[in-house]
XYZ file of C-alpha atoms in Angstrom:
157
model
C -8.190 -4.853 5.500
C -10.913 -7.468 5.349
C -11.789 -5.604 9.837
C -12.101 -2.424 8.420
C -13.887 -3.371 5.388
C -16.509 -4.211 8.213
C -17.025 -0.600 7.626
C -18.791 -0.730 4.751
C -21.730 -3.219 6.132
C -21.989 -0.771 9.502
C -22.474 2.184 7.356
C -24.977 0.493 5.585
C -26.685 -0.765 8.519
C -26.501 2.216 10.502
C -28.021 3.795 7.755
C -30.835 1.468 7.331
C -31.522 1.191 10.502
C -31.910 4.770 10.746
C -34.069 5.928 7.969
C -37.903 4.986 7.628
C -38.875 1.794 5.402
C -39.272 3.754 2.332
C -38.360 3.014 -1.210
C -35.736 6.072 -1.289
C -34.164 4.411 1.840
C -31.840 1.960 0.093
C -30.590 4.620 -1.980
C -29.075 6.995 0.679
C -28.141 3.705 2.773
C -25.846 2.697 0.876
C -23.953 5.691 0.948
C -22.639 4.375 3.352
C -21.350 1.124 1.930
C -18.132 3.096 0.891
C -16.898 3.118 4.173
C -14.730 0.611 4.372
C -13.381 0.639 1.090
C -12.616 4.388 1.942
C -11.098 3.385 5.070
C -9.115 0.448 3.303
C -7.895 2.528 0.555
C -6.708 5.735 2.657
C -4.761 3.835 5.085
C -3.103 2.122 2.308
C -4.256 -1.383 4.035
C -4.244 -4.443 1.567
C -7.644 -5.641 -0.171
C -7.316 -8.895 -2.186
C -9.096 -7.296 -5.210
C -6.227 -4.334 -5.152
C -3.305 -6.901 -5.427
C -4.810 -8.726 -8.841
C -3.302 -5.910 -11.105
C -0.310 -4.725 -9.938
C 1.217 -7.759 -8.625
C 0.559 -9.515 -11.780
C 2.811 -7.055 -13.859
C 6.364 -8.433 -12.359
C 5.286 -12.176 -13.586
C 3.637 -10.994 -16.823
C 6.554 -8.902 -17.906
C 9.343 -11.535 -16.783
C 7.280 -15.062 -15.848
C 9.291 -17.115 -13.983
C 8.193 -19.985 -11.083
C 9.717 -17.541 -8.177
C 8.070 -14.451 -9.099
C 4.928 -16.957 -10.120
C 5.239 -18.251 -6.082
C 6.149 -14.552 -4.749
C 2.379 -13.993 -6.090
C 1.027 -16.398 -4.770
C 1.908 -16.485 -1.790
C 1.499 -12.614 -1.674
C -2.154 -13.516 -2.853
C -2.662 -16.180 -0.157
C -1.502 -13.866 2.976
C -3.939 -11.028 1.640
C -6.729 -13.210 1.253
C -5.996 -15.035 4.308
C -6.307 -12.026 5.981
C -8.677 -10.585 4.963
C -11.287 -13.389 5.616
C -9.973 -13.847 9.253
C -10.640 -9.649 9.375
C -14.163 -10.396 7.844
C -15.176 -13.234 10.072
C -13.914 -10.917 13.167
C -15.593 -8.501 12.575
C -18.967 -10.362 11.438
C -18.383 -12.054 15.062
C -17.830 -8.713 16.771
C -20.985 -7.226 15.208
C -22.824 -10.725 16.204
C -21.677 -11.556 19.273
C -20.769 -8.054 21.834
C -23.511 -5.791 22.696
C -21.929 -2.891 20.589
C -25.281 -1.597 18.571
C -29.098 -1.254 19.106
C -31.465 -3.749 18.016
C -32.438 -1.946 15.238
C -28.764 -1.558 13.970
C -28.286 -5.792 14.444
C -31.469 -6.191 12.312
C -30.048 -4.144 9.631
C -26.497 -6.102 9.881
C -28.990 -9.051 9.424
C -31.007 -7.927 6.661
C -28.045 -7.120 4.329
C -26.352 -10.559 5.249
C -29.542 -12.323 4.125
C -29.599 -10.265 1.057
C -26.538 -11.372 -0.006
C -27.088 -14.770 0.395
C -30.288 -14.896 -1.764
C -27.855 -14.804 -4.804
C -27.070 -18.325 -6.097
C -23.373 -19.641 -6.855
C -23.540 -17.978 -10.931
C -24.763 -15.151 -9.451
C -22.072 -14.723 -6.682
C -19.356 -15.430 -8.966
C -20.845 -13.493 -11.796
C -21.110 -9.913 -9.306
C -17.591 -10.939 -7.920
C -16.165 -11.011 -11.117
C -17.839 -7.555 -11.891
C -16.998 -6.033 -8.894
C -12.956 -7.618 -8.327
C -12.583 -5.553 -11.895
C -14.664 -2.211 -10.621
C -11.971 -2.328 -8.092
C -8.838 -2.817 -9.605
C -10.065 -0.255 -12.182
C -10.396 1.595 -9.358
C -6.664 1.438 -7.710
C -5.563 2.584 -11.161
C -7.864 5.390 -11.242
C -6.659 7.009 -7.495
C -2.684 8.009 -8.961
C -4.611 10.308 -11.560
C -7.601 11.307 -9.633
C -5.130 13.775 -7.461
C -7.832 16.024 -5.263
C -10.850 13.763 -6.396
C -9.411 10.407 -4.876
C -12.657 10.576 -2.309
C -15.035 10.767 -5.177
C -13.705 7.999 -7.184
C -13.586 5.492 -4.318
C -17.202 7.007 -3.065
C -18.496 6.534 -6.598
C -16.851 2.947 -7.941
C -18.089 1.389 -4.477
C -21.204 3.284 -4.389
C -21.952 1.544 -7.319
């Protein structure tokens, strides 16, 4: 999960890069920061912040140190992977002559703008956003035809 939720900063970027430098801009470009979290989600691929719900349940409802390791371990191999996807993918994007100059600048840009958040800020939005998400994955089973919408607008925001 954590190479296709690359998808989510090239949507972005291709978006940015794409429009003019207005103030509207930032509002249609990230439309296209659901991406990867629709891509993720709809080919049932394993993001950390999915597995901090659900995989809880079995230790909560009988705690015991095997199911306590079965989760963590679980926990470890998702995150694991998904960084190594991340970093792959920021390489990829980085390194091979895949989009236009204006496209890298936007991959850039959004990097940068990340990074301007200190550590309480960083841990604050990852706190709020690790909960949008699982709130998420327990939306989808009842969402039925709207399961687009609800990943669209949770990520969106």
């Amino acid at each position: 999960a954590g190479l296709t939720i690359g998808l989510s900063v090239m949507g972005m970027g291709l978006f940015r890069a794409a429009l003019p430098e207005q103030e509207w801009a930032i509002i249609v470009s990230s439309f296209g920061y659901p991406m990867g979290f629709l891509a993720v989600i709809l080919a049932r691929q394993q993001l950390f912040t999915e597995n901090t719900l659900t995989a809880v349940l079995p230790v909560m409802t009988e705690p015991t140190l095997e199911k306590a390791w079965q989760l963590l371990r679980l926990w470890s191999v998702v995150l694991f992977g998904n960084i190594v996807g991340t970093l792959l993918f920021a390489w990829a994007v980085l390194h091979l002559p895949i989009f236009n100059e204006a496209a890298d600048a936007a991959f850039l840009e959004i990097g940068r703008e990340v990074m301007h958040n200190d550590l309480a800020q960083m841990f604050a939005k990852g706190i709020v956003s690790g909960w949008m998400i699982a709130t998420m994955v327990w939306l989808i089973p009842a969402a039925e035809g709207a399961k687009i919408w609800i990943i669209e607008m949770v990520t969106y925001l």
